[in-house]
Amino acid sequence: IDLVGQEYYAIMQFTTYVAAQQGDVMLLPKKEFIKYASDDAWGMYTDLAPYIDKGMLTVDDIDLSACTLQDASGRRGIFGIPADTLYGLTDYSIDPADSMLIVTAYSGNEETCVKMINEMVRRFQTEKPDYYDEWHESRSGKTAAPIF
């Protein structure tokens, strides 16, 4: 489901998936990540901080400030992993620019999801390919947002 284009059908399909609590791991555009987190990050996303603290999710050299949120009571959490440096996703025609990997709060399978995200980071975090900037521009800044 590509949410970048803001096409009515894609938004409707995504909303239906979330309402039906389908999809455990998502790659969302940063703008959509923030939009859904603004209501209640704890209701939409799994806090990944405990998994990072336990060493189950390795995020070395990834700036987590954009996905670290705080509620009105001061409670903080890390609700996504920036995917900007996961250039290996381009092999699958997914532009990682301005996107976040998240685990849904309703997953019920968080440990497996965290393992999957950890593997994705390990496998797809690469140096920026020489062709990337031109490829990114040719896609008019669009990024894919699939539900895995």
Backbone as numpy.savetxt, mean C-alpha at the origin, in Angstrom:
# Nx Ny Nz CAx CAy CAz Cx Cy Cz
-7.82 -3.39 -9.50 -8.67 -2.22 -9.50 -7.77 -1.01 -9.50
-7.85 -0.21 -10.53 -7.02 0.98 -10.66 -7.82 2.19 -10.19
-7.47 2.71 -9.04 -8.18 3.85 -8.47 -7.63 5.19 -8.92
-6.52 5.18 -9.61 -5.86 6.43 -9.98 -6.71 7.25 -10.94
-7.32 6.59 -11.90 -8.10 7.30 -12.90 -9.41 7.86 -12.39
-9.80 7.51 -11.17 -11.04 7.98 -10.57 -12.26 7.66 -11.45
-12.19 6.54 -12.17 -13.32 6.12 -12.98 -14.41 5.61 -12.04
-15.64 5.96 -12.35 -16.77 5.64 -11.50 -16.86 4.13 -11.22
-16.72 3.31 -12.27 -16.84 1.87 -12.09 -15.75 1.32 -11.17
-14.52 1.80 -11.32 -13.42 1.32 -10.48 -13.66 1.69 -9.01
-14.13 2.91 -8.78 -14.42 3.33 -7.41 -15.56 2.49 -6.83
-16.58 2.25 -7.63 -17.71 1.43 -7.19 -17.26 0.00 -6.87
-16.41 -0.57 -7.71 -15.91 -1.92 -7.50 -15.06 -1.99 -6.23
-14.19 -1.03 -6.04 -13.35 -1.00 -4.84 -14.21 -0.87 -3.59
-15.17 0.03 -3.61 -16.06 0.23 -2.48 -16.82 -1.04 -2.15
-17.25 -1.75 -3.16 -17.97 -3.02 -2.97 -17.06 -4.06 -2.33
-15.82 -4.14 -2.80 -14.86 -5.09 -2.22 -14.64 -4.79 -0.74
-14.43 -3.52 -0.41 -14.17 -3.15 0.98 -15.41 -3.41 1.83
-16.58 -3.07 1.31 -17.82 -3.30 2.07 -18.04 -4.78 2.33
-17.64 -5.61 1.39 -17.76 -7.07 1.54 -16.57 -7.65 2.29
-15.66 -6.80 2.71 -14.44 -7.18 3.42 -13.64 -8.22 2.63
-13.43 -7.91 1.37 -12.61 -8.74 0.50 -11.28 -8.04 0.28
-10.25 -8.83 0.16 -8.91 -8.30 -0.07 -8.17 -8.15 1.23
-7.05 -8.79 1.33 -6.24 -8.74 2.55 -5.07 -7.77 2.42
-4.42 -7.76 1.27 -3.28 -6.89 1.00 -3.64 -6.05 -0.21
-3.39 -4.75 -0.10 -3.70 -3.84 -1.20 -2.51 -2.92 -1.47
-2.39 -2.55 -2.71 -1.45 -1.52 -3.12 -2.31 -0.34 -3.53
-2.33 0.68 -2.68 -3.20 1.83 -2.90 -2.39 3.07 -3.28
-2.96 3.92 -4.14 -2.32 5.22 -4.34 -2.29 5.98 -3.01
-1.25 6.71 -2.79 -1.08 7.43 -1.52 -2.30 8.30 -1.19
-2.86 8.94 -2.21 -4.02 9.81 -2.02 -5.20 9.01 -1.46
-5.41 7.81 -1.97 -6.51 6.96 -1.50 -6.20 6.42 -0.10
-4.94 6.09 0.14 -4.52 5.64 1.47 -4.89 6.69 2.52
-4.55 7.93 2.24 -4.84 9.02 3.18 -6.34 9.23 3.31
-7.06 9.17 2.21 -8.51 9.38 2.25 -9.19 8.36 3.15
-8.85 7.09 3.00 -9.49 6.05 3.80 -8.99 6.03 5.23
-7.77 6.50 5.45 -7.22 6.56 6.81 -7.79 7.72 7.60
-8.25 8.75 6.90 -8.71 9.95 7.61 -9.96 9.68 8.46
-10.79 8.73 8.04 -11.97 8.39 8.84 -11.57 7.63 10.10
-10.85 6.54 9.91 -10.43 5.72 11.05 -9.40 4.72 10.54
-8.12 5.07 10.66 -7.06 4.19 10.17 -7.14 2.81 10.81
-7.48 2.77 12.11 -7.55 1.48 12.81 -8.72 0.64 12.31
-9.73 1.26 11.77 -10.87 0.52 11.24 -10.65 -0.02 9.85
-9.74 0.61 9.10 -9.50 0.21 7.71 -8.23 -0.61 7.54
-7.18 -0.25 8.28 -5.87 -0.86 8.09 -5.37 -1.53 9.36
-4.50 -2.51 9.18 -3.82 -3.15 10.31 -2.60 -2.32 10.68
-2.41 -2.08 11.97 -1.21 -1.39 12.45 -0.03 -2.35 12.28
0.93 -1.96 11.47 2.08 -2.82 11.17 3.23 -2.65 12.15
3.14 -1.67 13.05 4.23 -1.41 14.00 4.61 -2.64 14.82
3.65 -3.41 15.36 4.04 -4.59 16.14 4.81 -5.62 15.31
4.49 -5.74 14.03 5.19 -6.70 13.16 6.59 -6.20 12.83
6.74 -4.90 12.71 8.07 -4.32 12.48 8.91 -4.50 13.74
8.31 -4.22 14.91 9.02 -4.36 16.19 9.48 -5.80 16.43
8.68 -6.78 16.02 9.01 -8.20 16.21 10.01 -8.70 15.16
10.30 -7.88 14.15 11.22 -8.31 13.10 10.56 -9.13 12.01
9.25 -9.21 12.02 8.53 -9.97 11.00 8.43 -9.20 9.69
8.57 -7.89 9.77 8.48 -7.02 8.60 9.71 -6.13 8.59
10.56 -6.33 7.60 11.81 -5.60 7.50 11.63 -4.43 6.55
11.81 -3.24 7.08 11.59 -2.03 6.28 12.80 -1.11 6.31
13.98 -1.71 6.33 15.22 -0.93 6.32 15.22 0.02 5.13
15.67 1.23 5.36 15.81 2.24 4.31 14.50 2.69 3.68
13.37 2.41 4.32 12.08 2.89 3.82 11.57 3.92 4.83
11.28 5.10 4.33 10.76 6.18 5.18 9.29 5.91 5.47
8.97 5.69 6.73 7.61 5.33 7.13 6.79 6.53 7.61
7.33 7.72 7.51 6.63 8.89 8.05 5.29 9.14 7.37
5.17 8.87 6.08 3.92 9.12 5.36 2.80 8.16 5.75
3.15 7.05 6.36 2.13 6.06 6.72 2.03 5.89 8.24
2.69 6.76 8.98 2.57 6.75 10.43 1.51 7.78 10.81
0.46 7.30 11.43 -0.68 8.16 11.74 -0.95 8.17 13.23
-1.63 9.21 13.66 -1.97 9.37 15.07 -3.44 9.74 15.18
-4.15 9.13 16.14 -5.55 9.48 16.34 -5.67 10.62 17.35
-6.87 11.04 17.62 -7.12 12.19 18.51 -6.60 11.95 19.92
-6.54 10.69 20.35 -6.08 10.40 21.71 -4.56 10.29 21.81
-3.87 10.43 20.67 -2.41 10.36 20.68 -1.85 9.00 20.33
-2.71 8.03 20.12 -2.26 6.68 19.74 -1.67 6.74 18.34
-0.48 6.15 18.17 0.21 6.16 16.88 0.28 4.75 16.31
0.32 4.68 14.97 0.46 3.40 14.31 1.07 3.57 12.94
1.63 2.49 12.42 2.19 2.47 11.07 1.24 1.61 10.25
0.57 2.24 9.27 -0.54 1.56 8.59 -0.25 1.20 7.15
0.96 1.40 6.70 1.29 1.04 5.34 2.80 1.04 5.15
3.20 0.52 4.04 4.61 0.52 3.65 4.68 1.24 2.30
5.38 2.38 2.24 5.53 3.07 0.96 6.18 2.14 -0.06
5.59 2.09 -1.24 6.07 1.18 -2.28 6.89 1.89 -3.35
7.21 3.16 -3.14 7.91 3.95 -4.14 9.19 3.30 -4.67
9.89 2.57 -3.83 11.17 1.98 -4.24 11.03 0.53 -4.70
9.81 0.07 -4.86 9.60 -1.31 -5.31 9.55 -1.35 -6.84
10.64 -0.94 -7.45 10.71 -0.83 -8.91 10.56 -2.17 -9.62
10.77 -3.26 -8.91 10.56 -4.58 -9.52 9.12 -4.80 -9.93
8.19 -4.03 -9.38 6.79 -4.14 -9.77 6.57 -3.72 -11.23
7.50 -2.95 -11.78 7.35 -2.52 -13.17 7.38 -3.71 -14.12
7.99 -4.81 -13.70 7.99 -6.03 -14.52 6.56 -6.55 -14.73
5.63 -6.09 -13.89 4.23 -6.51 -13.96 3.33 -5.34 -14.37
3.95 -4.32 -14.98 3.26 -3.10 -15.43 2.58 -2.35 -14.29
3.14 -2.44 -13.09 2.64 -1.69 -11.94 3.65 -0.60 -11.63
3.19 0.64 -11.66 4.04 1.77 -11.34 3.93 2.02 -9.84
5.02 1.86 -9.09 4.94 1.99 -7.63 4.93 3.43 -7.11
5.02 4.40 -7.99 5.10 5.80 -7.56 3.92 6.19 -6.68
4.22 6.83 -5.56 3.19 7.36 -4.66 2.14 6.32 -4.28
2.59 5.14 -3.90 1.65 4.09 -3.50 2.06 3.48 -2.16
1.11 2.82 -1.53 1.31 2.20 -0.22 0.80 0.77 -0.23
1.57 -0.11 0.37 1.12 -1.48 0.62 0.44 -1.49 1.99
-0.75 -2.05 2.06 -1.46 -2.09 3.34 -2.03 -3.49 3.57
-2.34 -3.77 4.82 -3.08 -4.97 5.22 -4.40 -4.46 5.78
-5.49 -5.01 5.29 -6.80 -4.55 5.76 -7.02 -4.99 7.20
-7.77 -4.17 7.92 -8.06 -4.44 9.34 -8.94 -5.67 9.51
-9.72 -5.99 8.50 -10.64 -7.12 8.58 -10.05 -8.42 8.05
-8.78 -8.42 7.72 -8.14 -9.57 7.09 -8.34 -10.87 7.87
-8.02 -10.84 9.15 -8.08 -12.07 9.93 -6.89 -12.98 9.66
-6.02 -12.58 8.78 -4.87 -13.38 8.38 -3.63 -12.49 8.34
-3.51 -11.63 9.34 -2.49 -10.59 9.32 -1.07 -11.11 9.21
-0.75 -12.17 9.94 0.64 -12.66 9.91 1.04 -13.11 8.51
0.15 -13.80 7.82 0.46 -14.23 6.45 0.56 -13.02 5.52
-0.30 -12.05 5.72 -0.24 -10.82 4.91 1.07 -10.09 5.12
1.50 -10.00 6.37 2.77 -9.34 6.68 3.92 -10.09 6.03
3.87 -11.41 6.05 4.91 -12.20 5.38 4.93 -11.90 3.88
3.74 -11.76 3.29 3.66 -11.46 1.86 4.25 -10.08 1.56
3.89 -9.08 2.36 4.45 -7.74 2.15 5.96 -7.76 2.35
6.42 -8.48 3.36 7.86 -8.58 3.59 8.56 -9.18 2.37
7.96 -10.21 1.80 8.54 -10.84 0.61 8.50 -9.89 -0.58
7.41 -9.15 -0.71 7.32 -8.18 -1.81 8.41 -7.12 -1.68
8.61 -6.60 -0.48 9.66 -5.61 -0.27 11.02 -6.22 -0.59
11.27 -7.42 -0.10 12.55 -8.08 -0.34 12.77 -8.31 -1.84
11.75 -8.76 -2.52 11.89 -9.13 -3.92 11.87 -7.94 -4.88
11.01 -6.96 -4.61 10.79 -5.88 -5.59 11.54 -4.59 -5.29
12.16 -4.46 -4.11 12.91 -3.24 -3.83 14.24 -3.32 -4.56
14.36 -2.52 -5.60 15.54 -2.54 -6.45 15.98 -1.11 -6.74
17.11 -0.99 -7.37 17.55 0.32 -7.85 16.58 0.76 -8.95
16.42 2.07 -9.07 15.53 2.58 -10.11 16.10 2.23 -11.48
15.31 1.56 -12.32 15.80 1.22 -13.66 16.02 2.47 -14.51
16.94 2.38 -15.46 17.24 3.50 -16.34 16.00 3.98 -17.10
15.12 3.06 -17.45 13.94 3.40 -18.25 12.79 3.97 -17.42
12.90 3.93 -16.09 11.74 4.22 -15.24 11.13 5.60 -15.45
11.93 6.65 -15.41 11.38 8.01 -15.50 10.58 8.20 -16.78
11.12 7.76 -17.89 10.42 7.89 -19.17 9.15 7.03 -19.17
9.24 5.81 -18.65 8.08 4.91 -18.58 7.00 5.51 -17.70
7.39 6.04 -16.55 6.45 6.67 -15.63 5.74 7.85 -16.30
6.48 8.69 -16.96 5.89 9.84 -17.65 4.93 9.40 -18.76
5.29 8.34 -19.47 4.43 7.88 -20.57 3.10 7.33 -20.06
3.07 6.96 -18.80 1.83 6.45 -18.20 1.02 7.58 -17.58
1.44 8.81 -17.83 0.74 10.00 -17.33 0.59 10.00 -15.82
1.58 9.44 -15.13 1.53 9.45 -13.67 0.56 8.46 -13.08
0.01 7.56 -13.88 -0.93 6.58 -13.34 -0.19 5.45 -12.66
-0.74 4.99 -11.54 -0.22 3.82 -10.85 -1.32 2.82 -10.68
-1.00 1.57 -10.77 -2.01 0.54 -10.59 -2.25 0.32 -9.11
-3.42 -0.09 -8.75 -3.77 -0.33 -7.35 -4.50 -1.66 -7.23
-3.80 -2.76 -7.47 -4.48 -4.04 -7.43 -4.76 -4.50 -6.01
-5.75 -5.34 -5.89 -6.01 -6.03 -4.63 -5.46 -7.43 -4.81
-4.59 -7.85 -3.91 -3.97 -9.17 -4.03 -4.79 -10.18 -3.27
